[in-house]
Short mmCIF file of C-alpha atoms in Angstrom, two decimals:
data_model
loop_
_atom_site.label_atom_id
_atom_site.label_comp_id
_atom_site.label_asym_id
_atom_site.label_seq_id
_atom_site.Cartn_x
_atom_site.Cartn_y
_atom_site.Cartn_z
CA MET A 1 42.79 -143.16 -37.37
CA THR A 2 44.82 -140.92 -39.86
CA ASP A 3 46.81 -142.34 -42.75
CA SER A 4 50.09 -141.62 -41.17
CA GLN A 5 49.08 -143.36 -37.91
CA ARG A 6 48.17 -146.34 -39.98
CA ASP A 7 51.58 -146.34 -41.57
CA GLU A 8 53.26 -145.71 -38.13
CA ASP A 9 51.40 -149.02 -36.87
CA LEU A 10 53.66 -151.01 -39.55
CA VAL A 11 57.10 -150.05 -38.24
CA PRO A 12 58.59 -150.46 -34.73
CA ARG A 13 57.77 -147.49 -32.56
CA TYR A 14 59.76 -145.90 -29.80
CA ALA A 15 58.20 -146.24 -26.37
CA VAL A 16 59.77 -142.91 -25.24
CA GLU A 17 61.20 -140.09 -27.11
CA PRO A 18 64.59 -141.41 -28.20
CA ASP A 19 66.34 -138.13 -27.42
CA ALA A 20 65.32 -138.30 -23.80
CA LEU A 21 67.42 -141.50 -23.21
CA SER A 22 71.21 -142.18 -22.95
CA ASP A 23 72.41 -144.76 -25.55
CA ASP A 24 72.44 -147.53 -22.97
CA GLU A 25 68.99 -146.69 -21.80
CA ARG A 26 67.76 -146.52 -25.34
CA ARG A 27 69.45 -149.92 -26.17
CA ALA A 28 67.82 -151.45 -23.06
CA VAL A 29 64.23 -150.04 -23.77
CA GLU A 30 64.12 -150.33 -27.56
CA GLY A 31 66.75 -152.99 -28.53
CA SER A 32 69.78 -152.24 -30.62
CA GLU A 33 70.62 -149.18 -32.39
CA THR A 34 70.53 -151.02 -35.68
CA ASP A 35 66.67 -151.81 -34.95
CA MET A 36 66.07 -148.08 -34.33
CA GLN A 37 68.05 -147.15 -37.43
CA ARG A 38 65.92 -149.55 -39.38
CA ALA A 39 62.74 -148.19 -37.91
CA ASP A 40 63.84 -144.71 -38.96
CA GLU A 41 64.62 -145.78 -42.56
CA LEU A 42 61.46 -147.60 -42.91
CA ARG A 43 59.64 -144.28 -41.75
CA ASP A 44 61.78 -142.40 -44.36
CA VAL A 45 60.56 -144.93 -47.08
CA VAL A 46 56.89 -144.53 -46.09
CA ALA A 47 57.45 -140.73 -46.25
CA GLU A 48 59.07 -141.03 -49.63
CA LEU A 49 56.05 -143.08 -50.87
CA GLY A 50 53.79 -140.62 -49.71
CA ARG A 51 55.43 -137.90 -51.55
CA LEU A 52 55.61 -139.90 -54.95
CA GLY A 53 51.91 -141.07 -54.28
CA GLU A 54 50.84 -137.55 -54.06
CA ARG A 55 52.60 -136.52 -57.26
CA GLU A 56 51.30 -139.50 -59.12
CA ARG A 57 47.68 -138.56 -57.93
CA VAL A 58 48.12 -135.09 -59.10
CA ARG A 59 49.21 -136.47 -62.56
CA ILE A 60 46.22 -138.97 -62.84
CA VAL A 61 43.86 -136.15 -62.06
CA GLU A 62 45.46 -133.85 -64.65
CA GLU A 63 45.38 -136.68 -67.24
CA ALA A 64 41.61 -137.33 -66.67
CA ARG A 65 40.93 -133.77 -67.70
CA SER A 66 41.37 -134.77 -71.26
CA PHE A 67 38.55 -137.31 -71.04
CA THR A 68 35.77 -134.99 -71.97
CA GLY A 69 32.45 -136.42 -72.67
CA ALA A 70 33.07 -139.61 -70.57
CA PRO A 71 30.17 -142.01 -70.01
CA GLY A 72 27.96 -140.68 -67.21
CA GLU A 73 29.11 -137.13 -67.38
CA ASN A 74 25.66 -135.64 -68.38
CA GLU A 75 23.81 -137.96 -66.05
CA ASN A 76 26.16 -136.95 -63.18
CA GLU A 77 25.41 -133.32 -63.64
CA ALA A 78 21.68 -133.94 -63.57
CA LEU A 79 22.13 -136.09 -60.37
CA VAL A 80 24.29 -133.30 -58.67
CA ALA A 81 21.41 -130.79 -59.46
CA SER A 82 18.83 -133.11 -57.84
CA LEU A 83 21.01 -133.71 -54.82
CA LEU A 84 21.61 -129.91 -54.48
CA ALA A 85 17.80 -129.25 -54.84
CA GLU A 86 17.20 -131.95 -52.44
CA ARG A 87 19.57 -130.44 -49.89
CA SER A 88 18.45 -126.86 -50.37
CA SER A 89 14.82 -127.90 -49.62
CA SER A 90 16.05 -129.39 -46.44
CA VAL A 91 18.24 -126.34 -45.36
CA PRO A 92 16.23 -124.22 -42.88
CA ARG A 93 15.33 -120.83 -44.52
CA ARG A 94 15.99 -117.53 -42.69
CA ARG A 95 12.79 -115.79 -41.74
CA SER A 96 12.30 -112.61 -43.51
CA PRO A 97 12.34 -109.57 -41.14
CA MET B 1 50.39 -134.74 -36.04
CA PRO B 2 47.74 -134.45 -38.91
CA PRO B 3 48.85 -133.02 -42.09
CA PRO B 4 48.10 -129.14 -42.54
CA ILE B 5 44.98 -127.96 -44.52
CA ASP B 6 46.70 -127.02 -47.81
CA HIS B 7 43.42 -126.45 -49.76
CA ARG B 8 41.51 -123.98 -47.63
CA GLN B 9 39.72 -122.45 -50.67
CA ASP B 10 38.42 -125.98 -51.59
CA LEU B 11 37.20 -126.50 -48.03
CA GLU B 12 35.47 -123.27 -48.07
CA PHE B 13 33.88 -124.08 -51.26
CA VAL B 14 32.52 -127.40 -50.00
CA HIS B 15 31.05 -125.79 -47.01
CA ALA B 16 29.21 -123.41 -49.42
CA VAL B 17 27.93 -126.28 -51.32
CA LEU B 18 26.74 -128.00 -48.34
CA ALA B 19 25.18 -124.66 -47.04
CA GLY B 20 23.03 -124.54 -50.25
CA ASP B 21 24.94 -121.62 -51.97
CA PRO B 22 23.23 -121.88 -55.44
CA GLU B 23 26.71 -120.48 -57.14
CA ALA B 24 28.65 -122.96 -55.25
CA GLY B 25 26.29 -125.79 -56.39
CA THR B 26 26.70 -124.88 -59.99
CA GLU B 27 30.51 -124.91 -59.82
CA PHE B 28 30.25 -128.11 -57.81
CA ALA B 29 28.29 -129.73 -60.74
CA VAL B 30 31.06 -128.75 -63.16
CA ARG B 31 33.84 -129.99 -61.01
CA MET B 32 32.21 -133.22 -60.31
CA ARG B 33 32.60 -133.94 -64.12
CA CYS B 34 36.02 -135.19 -62.91
CA VAL B 35 34.29 -138.33 -61.61
CA SER B 36 33.20 -139.71 -65.00
CA ARG B 37 36.55 -138.50 -66.47
CA MET B 38 38.77 -140.16 -63.93
CA LEU B 39 36.80 -143.44 -64.29
CA ALA B 40 37.10 -143.19 -67.99
CA ALA B 41 40.84 -142.54 -67.81
CA ARG B 42 41.33 -145.43 -65.42
CA ASN B 43 39.31 -147.66 -67.70
CA HIS B 44 41.32 -146.61 -70.62
CA ARG B 45 44.41 -147.29 -68.94
CA LEU B 46 43.43 -150.78 -68.09
CA GLY B 47 42.34 -151.62 -71.57
CA ARG B 48 38.63 -150.81 -71.17
CA PRO B 49 37.38 -153.72 -68.91
CA LEU B 50 34.19 -151.83 -68.42
CA ASN B 51 31.80 -150.79 -71.07
CA ASP B 52 30.16 -147.37 -71.50
CA GLU B 53 27.03 -148.39 -69.73
CA GLU B 54 28.93 -149.96 -66.83
CA LEU B 55 31.08 -146.75 -66.59
CA ALA B 56 28.08 -144.38 -66.56
CA ASP B 57 26.45 -146.57 -63.86
CA LEU B 58 29.65 -146.64 -61.83
CA ALA B 59 30.08 -142.86 -62.18
CA GLN B 60 26.56 -142.41 -60.45
CA ASP B 61 27.51 -144.61 -57.70
CA VAL B 62 30.74 -142.71 -57.16
CA LEU B 63 29.08 -139.45 -57.08
CA LEU B 64 26.50 -140.50 -54.44
CA THR B 65 29.32 -141.89 -52.38
CA VAL B 66 31.22 -138.60 -52.84
CA TRP B 67 27.98 -136.75 -51.86
CA ARG B 68 27.38 -138.78 -48.76
CA LYS B 69 31.02 -138.20 -47.52
CA LEU B 70 31.32 -134.49 -48.52
CA ALA B 71 30.96 -133.27 -45.05
CA ASP B 72 34.04 -135.30 -44.10
CA TYR B 73 36.26 -133.46 -46.60
CA GLU B 74 38.84 -131.64 -44.60
CA GLY B 75 40.82 -129.75 -47.25
CA ARG B 76 44.05 -131.72 -46.90
CA ALA B 77 44.02 -132.49 -50.56
CA ALA B 78 42.53 -130.81 -53.55
CA LEU B 79 38.83 -131.75 -53.90
CA GLU B 80 39.58 -133.56 -57.18
CA SER B 81 42.28 -135.65 -55.33
CA TRP B 82 39.97 -136.45 -52.55
CA VAL B 83 37.42 -137.55 -55.07
CA TYR B 84 39.97 -139.72 -56.90
CA ARG B 85 40.22 -142.04 -53.74
CA SER B 86 36.36 -142.67 -54.03
CA CYS B 87 36.74 -143.30 -57.81
CA SER B 88 39.60 -145.55 -57.38
CA PHE B 89 38.11 -147.88 -54.65
CA GLU B 90 34.59 -148.04 -56.37
CA PHE B 91 36.24 -148.83 -59.75
CA LEU B 92 38.47 -151.72 -58.40
CA ASN B 93 35.52 -153.00 -56.51
CA ARG B 94 33.26 -153.06 -59.66
CA LEU B 95 36.14 -154.55 -61.65
CA ARG B 96 36.58 -157.38 -59.05
CA LYS B 97 32.83 -157.96 -58.95
CA LYS B 98 32.87 -158.16 -62.79
CA ARG B 99 35.77 -160.57 -62.84
CA ASP B 100 34.43 -162.70 -60.08
CA ALA B 101 30.81 -162.99 -61.33
CA PRO B 102 31.35 -165.94 -63.78
CA ALA B 103 34.12 -167.41 -61.88
CA THR B 104 33.45 -170.79 -60.27
CA ARG B 105 37.00 -171.67 -59.90
CA ASP B 106 38.84 -172.04 -56.50
CA VAL B 107 41.13 -168.93 -56.22
CA THR B 108 43.71 -168.93 -53.38
CA GLU B 109 45.09 -165.56 -52.11
CA GLU B 110 48.52 -165.91 -53.81
CA GLY B 111 46.90 -167.22 -56.93
CA THR B 112 44.59 -164.30 -57.49
CA GLU B 113 45.27 -162.31 -60.67
CA PRO B 114 46.65 -158.90 -60.32
CA ILE B 115 43.76 -156.49 -60.46
CA GLU B 116 45.77 -153.60 -61.97
CA PRO B 117 48.51 -154.03 -64.54
CA GLU B 118 49.65 -150.54 -64.67
CA PRO B 119 51.83 -149.57 -67.56
CA PRO B 120 55.43 -149.04 -66.39
CA ALA B 121 56.82 -145.44 -66.54
CA ASP B 122 60.33 -144.19 -66.48
CA GLU B 123 60.22 -141.90 -63.55
CA GLY B 124 58.93 -141.51 -60.01
CA LEU B 125 57.02 -144.09 -58.31
CA ASP B 126 56.76 -146.61 -61.03
CA LEU B 127 60.58 -146.66 -61.22
CA LEU B 128 60.76 -147.58 -57.65
CA LEU B 129 57.97 -150.18 -57.78
CA ARG B 130 60.02 -152.06 -60.47
CA HIS B 131 62.12 -153.45 -57.56
CA LEU B 132 59.10 -155.23 -56.11
CA ALA B 133 57.11 -158.25 -56.75
CA SER B 134 53.82 -157.47 -58.61
CA ARG B 135 51.62 -158.01 -55.58
CA GLU B 136 53.82 -155.81 -53.41
CA ALA B 137 53.87 -153.09 -55.87
CA GLU B 138 50.09 -153.21 -56.34
CA VAL B 139 49.74 -152.84 -52.53
CA VAL B 140 52.08 -149.91 -52.38
CA ARG B 141 50.28 -148.28 -55.26
CA LEU B 142 46.78 -148.70 -53.70
CA ARG B 143 48.12 -147.51 -50.42
CA HIS B 144 49.87 -144.49 -51.48
CA VAL B 145 48.38 -143.35 -54.78
CA ASP B 146 44.90 -144.49 -54.25
CA GLU B 147 45.28 -143.80 -50.41
CA LEU B 148 43.15 -146.84 -49.57
CA ALA B 149 43.21 -148.26 -45.98
CA PHE B 150 44.40 -151.75 -45.64
CA PRO B 151 40.91 -153.21 -45.26
CA GLU B 152 39.99 -151.56 -48.53
CA ILE B 153 43.13 -152.70 -50.25
CA ALA B 154 42.35 -156.21 -48.86
CA ALA B 155 38.93 -156.04 -50.27
CA ALA B 156 40.02 -154.79 -53.68
CA LEU B 157 42.55 -157.43 -54.13
CA GLY B 158 40.56 -160.25 -52.56
CA ILE B 159 43.04 -161.00 -49.76
CA SER B 160 43.07 -160.66 -46.01
CA ALA B 161 43.95 -157.19 -44.41
CA SER B 162 46.87 -158.92 -42.55
CA SER B 163 48.17 -160.30 -45.89
CA ALA B 164 48.06 -156.86 -47.45
CA LYS B 165 50.00 -155.48 -44.39
CA THR B 166 52.62 -158.34 -44.99
CA HIS B 167 53.00 -157.39 -48.63
CA TYR B 168 53.37 -153.86 -47.62
CA TYR B 169 55.86 -154.36 -44.88
CA ARG B 170 57.92 -156.53 -47.07
CA ALA B 171 57.70 -153.89 -49.86
CA ILE B 172 58.97 -150.97 -47.70
CA ASP B 173 61.70 -153.24 -46.41
CA LYS B 174 62.97 -153.87 -49.92
CA LEU B 175 62.61 -150.26 -50.87
CA ARG B 176 64.54 -149.27 -47.71
CA ASP B 177 67.59 -151.26 -49.36
CA VAL B 178 66.87 -149.67 -52.87
CA LEU B 179 66.66 -146.03 -51.38
CA ARG B 180 69.87 -146.67 -49.07
CA GLU B 181 71.90 -147.60 -52.41
CA ARG B 182 70.81 -144.52 -54.19
CA VAL B 183 72.26 -142.24 -51.35
#
């Protein structure tokens, strides 16, 4: 399930595309216009939070760049090297012609 | 509809790493310094609850998690942003374990101490989150900044997934009023 689907699960959903229905049909299927407007607004809030969250994430990643020499940095490079070596030894080599 | 692949170069880079390209491997090792740095930055921001040894240990765990999940990277965010999600989740888990370790007290869901007293900022998300109760703001932050799923948020905060969803729903309902007033 994608992130947006998870968010969608939290707000009332249309059973059918709202544009395909007349106002009366829409009210009968989905409840009042107020309910639908509310659902639209909640979706807008979720979308806005998504945008702000992404901006915040980028800012945090940028900020982290200044933490040079952080604990574990050297050990991690050694660990990556060993993981890569392990992987390359398990990657099938091409036969020479 | 899934979001578009915005970071095709990073996706191709990851494929090269997984294919065993030595040049990509070298660059990957350099780029994965971000794991230790993001953990150190987060730790610093929260008043250094973890010591250097714990941070170094955590960095290795996160790196192994990232490595195991690397084939799942889809290029929908920059590689470092995608890695940040693992850093955040593992950091919160480690913090929670550390805080819970000596605890013999009986803690109820609502009585659990907030895990992340983020310093307030004067712009963007933090400004919006000031309109919420601390637990609601925490859930929104974990959901939208750290991109955690509700079961992960629940695990990090020591509450049930349905409780996490309730806090979230209440939060977006409040923010709906806030945003409507702004228009």
